[in-house]
XYZ file of C-alpha atoms in Angstrom:
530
model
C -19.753 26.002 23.824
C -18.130 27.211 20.905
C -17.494 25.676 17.309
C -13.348 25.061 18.596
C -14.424 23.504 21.653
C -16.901 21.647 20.030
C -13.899 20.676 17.579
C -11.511 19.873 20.486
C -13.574 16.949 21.818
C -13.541 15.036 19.277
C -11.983 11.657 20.174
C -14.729 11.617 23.136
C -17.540 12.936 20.973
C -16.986 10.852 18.132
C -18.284 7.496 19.389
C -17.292 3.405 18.331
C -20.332 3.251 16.377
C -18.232 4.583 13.318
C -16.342 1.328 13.983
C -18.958 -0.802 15.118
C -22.610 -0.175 13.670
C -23.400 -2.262 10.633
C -19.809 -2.642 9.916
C -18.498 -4.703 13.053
C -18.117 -7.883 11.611
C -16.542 -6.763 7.549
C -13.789 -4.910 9.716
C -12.500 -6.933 11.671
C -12.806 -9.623 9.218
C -10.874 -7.810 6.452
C -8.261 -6.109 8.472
C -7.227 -9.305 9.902
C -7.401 -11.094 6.462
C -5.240 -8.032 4.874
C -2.776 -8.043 7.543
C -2.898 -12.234 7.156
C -2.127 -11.254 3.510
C 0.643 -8.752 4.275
C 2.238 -10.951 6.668
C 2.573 -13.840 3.875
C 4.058 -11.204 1.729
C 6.347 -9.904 4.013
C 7.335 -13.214 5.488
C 8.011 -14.443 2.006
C 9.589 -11.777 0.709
C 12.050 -11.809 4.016
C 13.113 -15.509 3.442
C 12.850 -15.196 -0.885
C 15.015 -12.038 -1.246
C 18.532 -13.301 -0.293
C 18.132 -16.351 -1.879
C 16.863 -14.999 -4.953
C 19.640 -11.999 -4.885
C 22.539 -14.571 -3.864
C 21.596 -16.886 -6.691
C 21.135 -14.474 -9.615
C 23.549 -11.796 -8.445
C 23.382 -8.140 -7.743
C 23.517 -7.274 -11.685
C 20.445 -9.930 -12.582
C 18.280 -9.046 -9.544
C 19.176 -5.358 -10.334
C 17.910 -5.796 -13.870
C 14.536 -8.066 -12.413
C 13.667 -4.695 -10.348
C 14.204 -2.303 -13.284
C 11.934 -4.232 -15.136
C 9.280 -4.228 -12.456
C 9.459 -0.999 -11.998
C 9.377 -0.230 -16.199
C 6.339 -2.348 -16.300
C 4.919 -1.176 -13.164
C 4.444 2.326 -14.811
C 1.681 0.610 -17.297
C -0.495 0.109 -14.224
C -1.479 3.710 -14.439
C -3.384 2.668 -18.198
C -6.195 1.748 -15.301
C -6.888 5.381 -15.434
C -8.239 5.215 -12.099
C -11.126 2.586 -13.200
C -10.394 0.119 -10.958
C -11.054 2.552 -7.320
C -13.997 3.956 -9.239
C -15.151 -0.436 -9.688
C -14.968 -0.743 -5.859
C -16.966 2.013 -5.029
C -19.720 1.533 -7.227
C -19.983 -2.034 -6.716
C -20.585 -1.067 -3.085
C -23.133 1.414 -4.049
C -24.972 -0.763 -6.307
C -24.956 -3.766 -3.574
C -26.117 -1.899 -0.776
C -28.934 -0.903 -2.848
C -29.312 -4.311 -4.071
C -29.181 -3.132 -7.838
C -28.061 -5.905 -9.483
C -28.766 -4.536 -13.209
C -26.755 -1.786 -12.500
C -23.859 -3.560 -11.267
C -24.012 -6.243 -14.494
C -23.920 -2.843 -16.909
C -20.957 -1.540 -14.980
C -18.956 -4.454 -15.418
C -19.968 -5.208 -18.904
C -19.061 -2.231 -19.642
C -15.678 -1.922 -17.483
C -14.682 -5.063 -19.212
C -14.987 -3.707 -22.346
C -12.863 -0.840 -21.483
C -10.379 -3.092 -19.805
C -9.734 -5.561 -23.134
C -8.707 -2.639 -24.797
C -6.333 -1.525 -22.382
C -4.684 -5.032 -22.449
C -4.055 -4.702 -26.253
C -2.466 -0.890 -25.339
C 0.400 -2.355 -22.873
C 1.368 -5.272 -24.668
C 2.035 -2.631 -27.236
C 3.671 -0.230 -24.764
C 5.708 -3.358 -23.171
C 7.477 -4.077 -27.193
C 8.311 -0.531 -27.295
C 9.966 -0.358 -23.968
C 11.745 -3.618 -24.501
C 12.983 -2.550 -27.890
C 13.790 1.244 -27.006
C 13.974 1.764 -23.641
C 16.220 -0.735 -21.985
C 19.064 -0.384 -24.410
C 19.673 2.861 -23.125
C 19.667 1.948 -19.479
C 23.067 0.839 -17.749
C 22.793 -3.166 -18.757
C 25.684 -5.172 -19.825
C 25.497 -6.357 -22.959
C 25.122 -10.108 -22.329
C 22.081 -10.128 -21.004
C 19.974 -7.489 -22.952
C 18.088 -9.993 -24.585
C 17.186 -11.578 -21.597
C 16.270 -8.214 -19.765
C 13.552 -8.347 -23.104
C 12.518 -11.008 -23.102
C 11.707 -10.790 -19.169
C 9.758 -7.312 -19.997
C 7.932 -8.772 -22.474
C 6.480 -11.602 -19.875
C 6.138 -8.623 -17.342
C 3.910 -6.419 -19.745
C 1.596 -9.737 -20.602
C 1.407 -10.431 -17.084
C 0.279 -6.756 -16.565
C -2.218 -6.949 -19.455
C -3.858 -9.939 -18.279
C -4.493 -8.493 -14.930
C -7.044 -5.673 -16.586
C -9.877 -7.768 -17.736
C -9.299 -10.407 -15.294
C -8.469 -8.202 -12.205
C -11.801 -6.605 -12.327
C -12.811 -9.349 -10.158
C -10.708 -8.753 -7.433
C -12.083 -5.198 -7.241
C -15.664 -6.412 -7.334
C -14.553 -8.802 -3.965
C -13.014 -5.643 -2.699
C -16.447 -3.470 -3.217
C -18.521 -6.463 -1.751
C -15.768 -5.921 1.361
C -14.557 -9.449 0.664
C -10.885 -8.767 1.550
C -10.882 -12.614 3.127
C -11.590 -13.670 -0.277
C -9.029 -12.065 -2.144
C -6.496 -12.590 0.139
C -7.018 -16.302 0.641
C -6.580 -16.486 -3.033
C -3.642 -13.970 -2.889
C -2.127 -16.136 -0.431
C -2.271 -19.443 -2.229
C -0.791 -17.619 -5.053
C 2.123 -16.355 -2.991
C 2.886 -19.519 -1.877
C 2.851 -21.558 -5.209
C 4.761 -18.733 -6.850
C 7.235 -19.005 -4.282
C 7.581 -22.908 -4.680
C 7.780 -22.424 -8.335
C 10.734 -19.804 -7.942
C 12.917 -21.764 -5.548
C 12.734 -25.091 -7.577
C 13.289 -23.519 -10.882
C 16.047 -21.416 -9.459
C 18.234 -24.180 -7.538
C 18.104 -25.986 -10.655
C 19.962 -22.982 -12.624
C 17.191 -20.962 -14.282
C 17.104 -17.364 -14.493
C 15.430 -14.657 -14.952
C 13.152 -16.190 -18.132
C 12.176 -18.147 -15.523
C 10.768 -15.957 -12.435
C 8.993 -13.501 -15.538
C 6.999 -17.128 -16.806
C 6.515 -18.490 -13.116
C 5.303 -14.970 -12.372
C 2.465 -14.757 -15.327
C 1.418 -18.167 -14.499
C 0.800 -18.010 -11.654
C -0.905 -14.631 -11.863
C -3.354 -16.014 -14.297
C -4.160 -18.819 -11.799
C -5.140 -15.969 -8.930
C -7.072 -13.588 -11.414
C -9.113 -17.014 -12.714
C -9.962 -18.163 -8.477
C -11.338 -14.604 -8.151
C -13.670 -14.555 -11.167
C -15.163 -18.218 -10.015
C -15.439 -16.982 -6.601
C -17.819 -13.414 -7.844
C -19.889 -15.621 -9.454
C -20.684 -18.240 -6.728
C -21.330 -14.955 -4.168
C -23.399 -13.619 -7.349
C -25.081 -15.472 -9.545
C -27.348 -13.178 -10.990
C -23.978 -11.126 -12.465
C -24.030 -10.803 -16.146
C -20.956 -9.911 -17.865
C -20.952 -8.975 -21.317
C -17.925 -8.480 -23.562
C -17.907 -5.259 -26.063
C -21.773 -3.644 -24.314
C -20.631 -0.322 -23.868
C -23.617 2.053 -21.305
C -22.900 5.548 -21.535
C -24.277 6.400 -18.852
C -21.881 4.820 -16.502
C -19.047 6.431 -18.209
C -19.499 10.036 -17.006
C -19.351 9.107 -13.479
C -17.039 6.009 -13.561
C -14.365 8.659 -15.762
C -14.980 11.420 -12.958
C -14.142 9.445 -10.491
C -11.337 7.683 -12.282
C -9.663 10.731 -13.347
C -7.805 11.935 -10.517
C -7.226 8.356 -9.500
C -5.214 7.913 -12.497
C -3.734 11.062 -11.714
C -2.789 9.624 -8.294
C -1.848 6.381 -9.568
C 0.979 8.132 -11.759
C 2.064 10.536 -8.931
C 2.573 6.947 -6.607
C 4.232 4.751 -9.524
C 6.958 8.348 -9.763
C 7.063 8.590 -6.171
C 7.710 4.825 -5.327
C 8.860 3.720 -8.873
C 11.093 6.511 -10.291
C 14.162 5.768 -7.972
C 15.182 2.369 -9.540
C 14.793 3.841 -13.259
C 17.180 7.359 -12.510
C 19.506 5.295 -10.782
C 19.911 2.698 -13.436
C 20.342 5.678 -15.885
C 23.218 7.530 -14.135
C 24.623 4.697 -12.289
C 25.656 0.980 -12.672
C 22.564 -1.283 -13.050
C 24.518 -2.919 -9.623
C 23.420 0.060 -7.490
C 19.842 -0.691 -8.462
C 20.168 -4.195 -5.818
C 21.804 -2.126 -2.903
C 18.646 0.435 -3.147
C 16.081 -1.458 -3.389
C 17.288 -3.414 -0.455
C 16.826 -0.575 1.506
C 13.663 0.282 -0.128
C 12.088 -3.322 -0.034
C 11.982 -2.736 4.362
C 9.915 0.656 3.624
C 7.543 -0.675 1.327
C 6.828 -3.856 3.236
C 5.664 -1.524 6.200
C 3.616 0.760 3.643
C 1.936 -2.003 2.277
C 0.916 -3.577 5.747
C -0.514 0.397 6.617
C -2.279 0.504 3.288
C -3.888 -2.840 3.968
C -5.437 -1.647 6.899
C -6.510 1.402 6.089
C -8.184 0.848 2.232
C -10.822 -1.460 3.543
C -12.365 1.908 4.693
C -13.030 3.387 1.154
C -16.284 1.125 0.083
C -17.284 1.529 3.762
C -17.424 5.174 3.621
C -18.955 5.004 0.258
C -21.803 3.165 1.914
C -22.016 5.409 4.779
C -21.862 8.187 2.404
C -25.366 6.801 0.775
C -27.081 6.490 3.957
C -25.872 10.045 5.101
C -23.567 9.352 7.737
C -21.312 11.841 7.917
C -20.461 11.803 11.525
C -19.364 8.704 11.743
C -17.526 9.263 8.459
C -15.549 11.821 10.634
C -15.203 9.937 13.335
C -13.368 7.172 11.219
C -11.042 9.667 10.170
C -10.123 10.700 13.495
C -9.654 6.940 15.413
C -8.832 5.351 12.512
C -5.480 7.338 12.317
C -4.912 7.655 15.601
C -4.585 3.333 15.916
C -3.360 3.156 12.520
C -0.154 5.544 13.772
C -0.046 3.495 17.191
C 0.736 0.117 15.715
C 2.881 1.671 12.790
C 5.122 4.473 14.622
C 7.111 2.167 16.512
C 7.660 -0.414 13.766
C 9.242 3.024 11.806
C 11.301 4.062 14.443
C 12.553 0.190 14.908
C 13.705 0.643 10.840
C 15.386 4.089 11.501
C 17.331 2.657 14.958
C 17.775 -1.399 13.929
C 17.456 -1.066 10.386
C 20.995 -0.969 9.158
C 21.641 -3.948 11.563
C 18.541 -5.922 10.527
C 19.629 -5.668 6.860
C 23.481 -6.990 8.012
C 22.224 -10.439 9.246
C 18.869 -10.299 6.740
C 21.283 -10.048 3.333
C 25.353 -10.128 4.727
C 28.131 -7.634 5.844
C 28.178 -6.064 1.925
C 25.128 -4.955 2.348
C 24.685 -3.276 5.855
C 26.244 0.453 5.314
C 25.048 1.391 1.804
C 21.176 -0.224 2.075
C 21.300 0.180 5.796
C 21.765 4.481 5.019
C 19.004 4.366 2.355
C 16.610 2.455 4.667
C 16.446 5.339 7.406
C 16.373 8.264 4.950
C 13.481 6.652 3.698
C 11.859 5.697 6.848
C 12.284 9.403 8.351
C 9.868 10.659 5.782
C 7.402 7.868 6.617
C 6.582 9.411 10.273
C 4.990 12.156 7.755
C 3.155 9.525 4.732
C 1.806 7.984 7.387
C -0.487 10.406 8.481
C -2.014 10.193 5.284
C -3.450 6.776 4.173
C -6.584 6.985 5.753
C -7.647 10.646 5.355
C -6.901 9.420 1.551
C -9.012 6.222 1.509
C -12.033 8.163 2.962
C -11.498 10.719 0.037
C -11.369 7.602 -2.291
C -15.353 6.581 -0.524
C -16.694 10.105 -0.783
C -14.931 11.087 -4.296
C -13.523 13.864 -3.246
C -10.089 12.474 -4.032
C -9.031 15.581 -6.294
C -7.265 17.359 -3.372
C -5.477 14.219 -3.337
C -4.384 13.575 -6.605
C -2.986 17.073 -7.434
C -1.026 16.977 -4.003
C 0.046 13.444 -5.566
C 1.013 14.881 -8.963
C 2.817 17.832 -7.109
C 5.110 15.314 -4.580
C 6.115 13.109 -7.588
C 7.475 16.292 -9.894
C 9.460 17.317 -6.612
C 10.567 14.220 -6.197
C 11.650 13.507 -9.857
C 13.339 16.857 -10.450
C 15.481 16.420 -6.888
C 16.425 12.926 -7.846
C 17.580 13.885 -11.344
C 19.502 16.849 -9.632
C 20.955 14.489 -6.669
C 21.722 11.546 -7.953
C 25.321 12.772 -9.806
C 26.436 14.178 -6.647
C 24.864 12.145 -3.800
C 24.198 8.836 -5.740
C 21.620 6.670 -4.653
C 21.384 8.873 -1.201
C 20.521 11.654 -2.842
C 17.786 9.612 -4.519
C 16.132 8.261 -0.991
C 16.665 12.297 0.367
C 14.649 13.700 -2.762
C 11.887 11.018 -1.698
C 11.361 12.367 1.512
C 11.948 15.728 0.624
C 8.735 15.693 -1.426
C 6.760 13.586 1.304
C 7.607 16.121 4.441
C 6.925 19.209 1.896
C 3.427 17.402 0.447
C 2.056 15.392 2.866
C 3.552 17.035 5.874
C 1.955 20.733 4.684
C -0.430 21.068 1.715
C -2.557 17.581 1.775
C -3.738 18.030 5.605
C -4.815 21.544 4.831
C -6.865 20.211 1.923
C -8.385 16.792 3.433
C -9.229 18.386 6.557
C -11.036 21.415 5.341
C -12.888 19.026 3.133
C -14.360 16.978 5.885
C -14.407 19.582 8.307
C -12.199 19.367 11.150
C -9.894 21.875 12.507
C -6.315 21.547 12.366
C -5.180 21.505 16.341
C -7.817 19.311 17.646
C -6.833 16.674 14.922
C -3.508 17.066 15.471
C -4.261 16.615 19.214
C -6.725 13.998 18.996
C -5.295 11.682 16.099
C -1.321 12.203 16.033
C -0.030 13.822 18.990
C -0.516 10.957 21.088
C 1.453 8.091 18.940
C 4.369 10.633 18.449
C 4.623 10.889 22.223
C 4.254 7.353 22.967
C 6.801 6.426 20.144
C 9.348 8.162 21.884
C 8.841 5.819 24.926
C 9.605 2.848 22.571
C 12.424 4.580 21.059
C 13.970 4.505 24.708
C 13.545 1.273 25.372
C 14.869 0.216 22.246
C 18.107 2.564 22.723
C 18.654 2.281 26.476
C 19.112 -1.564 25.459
C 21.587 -0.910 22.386
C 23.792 0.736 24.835
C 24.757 -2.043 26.338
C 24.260 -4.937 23.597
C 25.291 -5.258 19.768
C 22.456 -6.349 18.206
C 24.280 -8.788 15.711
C 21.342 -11.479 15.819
C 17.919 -11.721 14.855
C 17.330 -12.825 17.869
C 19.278 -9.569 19.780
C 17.141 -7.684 17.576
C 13.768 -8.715 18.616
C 14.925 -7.996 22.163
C 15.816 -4.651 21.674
C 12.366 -4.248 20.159
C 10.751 -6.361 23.307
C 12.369 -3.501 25.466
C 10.630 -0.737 23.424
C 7.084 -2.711 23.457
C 7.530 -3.116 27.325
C 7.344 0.574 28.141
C 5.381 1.994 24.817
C 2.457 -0.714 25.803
C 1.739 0.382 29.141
C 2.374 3.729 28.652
C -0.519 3.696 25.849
C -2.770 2.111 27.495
C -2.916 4.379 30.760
C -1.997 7.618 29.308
C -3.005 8.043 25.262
C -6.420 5.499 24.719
C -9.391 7.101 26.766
C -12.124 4.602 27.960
C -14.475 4.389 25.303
C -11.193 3.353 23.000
C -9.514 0.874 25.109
C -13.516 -0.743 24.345
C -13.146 -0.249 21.482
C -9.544 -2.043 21.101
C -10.958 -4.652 22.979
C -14.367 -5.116 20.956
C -12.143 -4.770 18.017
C -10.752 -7.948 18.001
C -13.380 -10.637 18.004
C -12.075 -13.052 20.373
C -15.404 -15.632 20.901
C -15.514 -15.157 17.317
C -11.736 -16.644 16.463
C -11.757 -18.868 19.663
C -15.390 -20.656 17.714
C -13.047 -20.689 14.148
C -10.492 -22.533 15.741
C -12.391 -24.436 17.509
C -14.022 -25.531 14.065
């Protein structure tokens, strides 16, 4: 048999113990605690954002998401540290070297405090220079400021104090974090919808915001040391030779981490410089849908970055490959359909989410955006296993590349097309990057062919998608979906032929096992129980 055939059997050859050796129980665990995050955030954010745009208006709430977004392009001051944390804190525990791990954090701490100081600084000079010259009215610059200002402290408290969360996420505690992330949510969103019936602003969602924020950070760090008591931390103890490494990992993370904050953060800021702060609310509406279902995919696919790190150690690389292959192959099952609901029932979901006012304009930007995620998709996990095996370079520059695309067609679009030329430039850059140039790279890296991946891993949730895309339609054609409840009906009608059909004709034996071993049913049946 020949290397292609060899290559072509790949689902078959590739067996569950990828999924299942000595990481059965941490995967299930954390993907069902991520997705138990997720769905709080979603489920929140579903109920919070009409009341939050209805009471502050489509000028305030436009100004709130500027502002996030401003202060959301500090993040990338992490320089990558905070990926290179998680994998070496899995490193270090599976070898159970604890010194190691206490001079890594000592010494990421360090770094960390001064990167606070840096955007607090950053966050006066935006507030003082930057939003002037944005589209805001007047009469409520200085609370725009003032709001920034709480943003950027918010944002520089999360460096020093966030390292914890990344050591939970290196231990694989993602049940940890979320449980804390999750009681955060929650009290935030208390917090928000007292203060705001009462007739406070946006002074008051930046304060509630750092609060509470300080409150998760401070759960975290109690919760490292109870699952390690031997950790030493040590303010301003600098070890040199954790630097080299740490940076060269780091590096192209930061370069990915600006490519994503352009890509995903760019939009609000060009449209509130050519347009009316206003159109900021109608396109982040839109938007909000996209990145609800991107975070969900991203939760489920970054617990496998400290796994692959471990296999890396203990020279498993065919499992490594195998987690590539059936990893994106599920991950695309259970997210297709949920893109091709936005792209059919998305401008209708939006009418009864937020009102009539808001159906056409958001409803247009929601599936130009979601057409480009059949493509970003395909990516997260071939991305997270570069992030385990630091070979995330190919990723990074690909990253770098989509975001200067991006930028430059959104700066040329947005005159002409206004905020649906911005949404087009986004997936422009996605179908052109991630569609093209970032398969060739990740798959030569790890060492699959191109056809028998394609085959294997996303052939088979495009076809089935199409069945659900059917259903969904065949139904529309003879109801309005005007209802929430009309809505999940049309998507019932897509689930009963795309479930079926995947069962007999895409999942082979060995992964409808695996689907069912996946989910640890005696195991949640006993937690219940208790």
């Amino acid at each position: 048999m020949d290397q292609t055939e060899q290559k072509s059997d790949l689902t078959q050859n590739f067996q569950a113990k990828a999924i299942f050796g000595d990481t059965k129980s941490r995967i299930p665990r954390s993907l069902f605690s991520n997705w138990a995050g997720m769905g709080a955030n979603v489920v929140v954010g579903f109920l919070l954002a009409p009341f939050i745009v209805h009471r502050l208006g489509n000028t305030s709430y436009g100004i709130w998401a500027l502002v996030i977004q401003l202060t959301g392009y500090m993040g990338v001051f992490d320089v990558g540290v905070r990926s290179a944390l998680v994998r070496f804190v899995a490193r270090f525990r599976a070898a159970g070297d604890q010194g190691s791990m206490n001079r890594l954090l000592s010494m990421t701490l360090t770094m960390y405090s001064g990167l606070a100081t840096v955007t607090i600084a950053v966050g006066l000079a935006l507030a003082t220079l930057a939003l002037p010259h944005m589209q805001i009215p007047l009469s409520m610059r200085w609370d725009s400021q003032v709001v920034l200002m709480l943003t950027a402290i918010t944002l520089a408290a999360g460096f020093p104090l966030g390292l914890f969360q990344a050591v939970l996420s290196g231990l694989s505690r993602w049940d940890l974090t979320n449980a804390v992330n999750i009681s955060t949510l929650l009290l935030r969103t208390a917090l928000i919808v007292i203060f705001l019936l009462n007739g406070h602003g946006l002074i008051a969602l930046g304060i509630i915001n750092l609060l509470t924020t300080l409150m998760g950070y401070g759960s975290c760090g109690i919760l490292v040391f109870k699952l390690m008591p031997n950790t030493k931390i040590s303010l301003f103890k600098w070890d040199q030779t954790f630097f080299r490494p740490v940076f060269a990992h780091s590096f192209y993370s930061f370069l990915i981490g600006i490519g994503n904050r352009i890509n995903y953060g760019v939009d609000t800021i060009v449209i509130a410089a050519f347009l009316p702060v206003q159109a900021v609310t109608f396109y982040v509406i839109g938007f909000k849908l996209v990145q609800y279902l991107r975070d969900l995919v991203n939760a489920s696919s970054v617990i496998i970055a400290p796994i692959v790190s471990g296999l890396e150690a203990q020279q498993r690389t065919d499992e490594i490959q195998a987690m590539l292959v059936q990893g994106c192959k599920f991950l695309l099952l259970a997210s297709y359909p949920v893109i091709a609901g936005l792209l059919i029932l998305g401008p209708d979901f939006i009418q009864v989410w937020m009102g009539n006012g808001y159906k056409e304009t958001s409803g247009k930007v929601l599936m130009i955006l979601a057409c480009g995620q059949f493509v970003s998709f395909t990516e997260h996990i071939p991305a997270h296993i570069l992030f385990g095996l630091s070979q995330h370079k190919i990723n990074a520059w690909c990253t770098i590349l989509e975001a200067v695309l991006n930028l430059g067609l959104s700066i040329a679009l947005v005159q002409s097309f206004g905020i649906y030329g911005v949404a087009l430039s986004t997936t422009i850059g996605i179908v052109i990057v991630r569609g093209w140039i970032f398969p060739r790279g990740y798959l030569r890296t790890l060492g699959i062919s191109w056809f028998p991946y394609f085959r294997s891993a996303i052939f088979p949730p495009l076809a089935s998608t199409l069945v659900f895309c059917a259903g969904v339609l065949g139904f529309r054609q003879f109801l309005v979906c005007q209802s929430f409840l009309m809505i999940g009906a049309a998507v019932a009608c897509g689930l009963v032929l795309y479930v079926p059909f995947v069962l007999i004709f895409v999942l082979n034996q060995t992964e409808r096992l695996m689907a069912r071993r996946f989910i640890p049913w005696n195991r949640l049946k006993q937690e219940i129980a208790g």
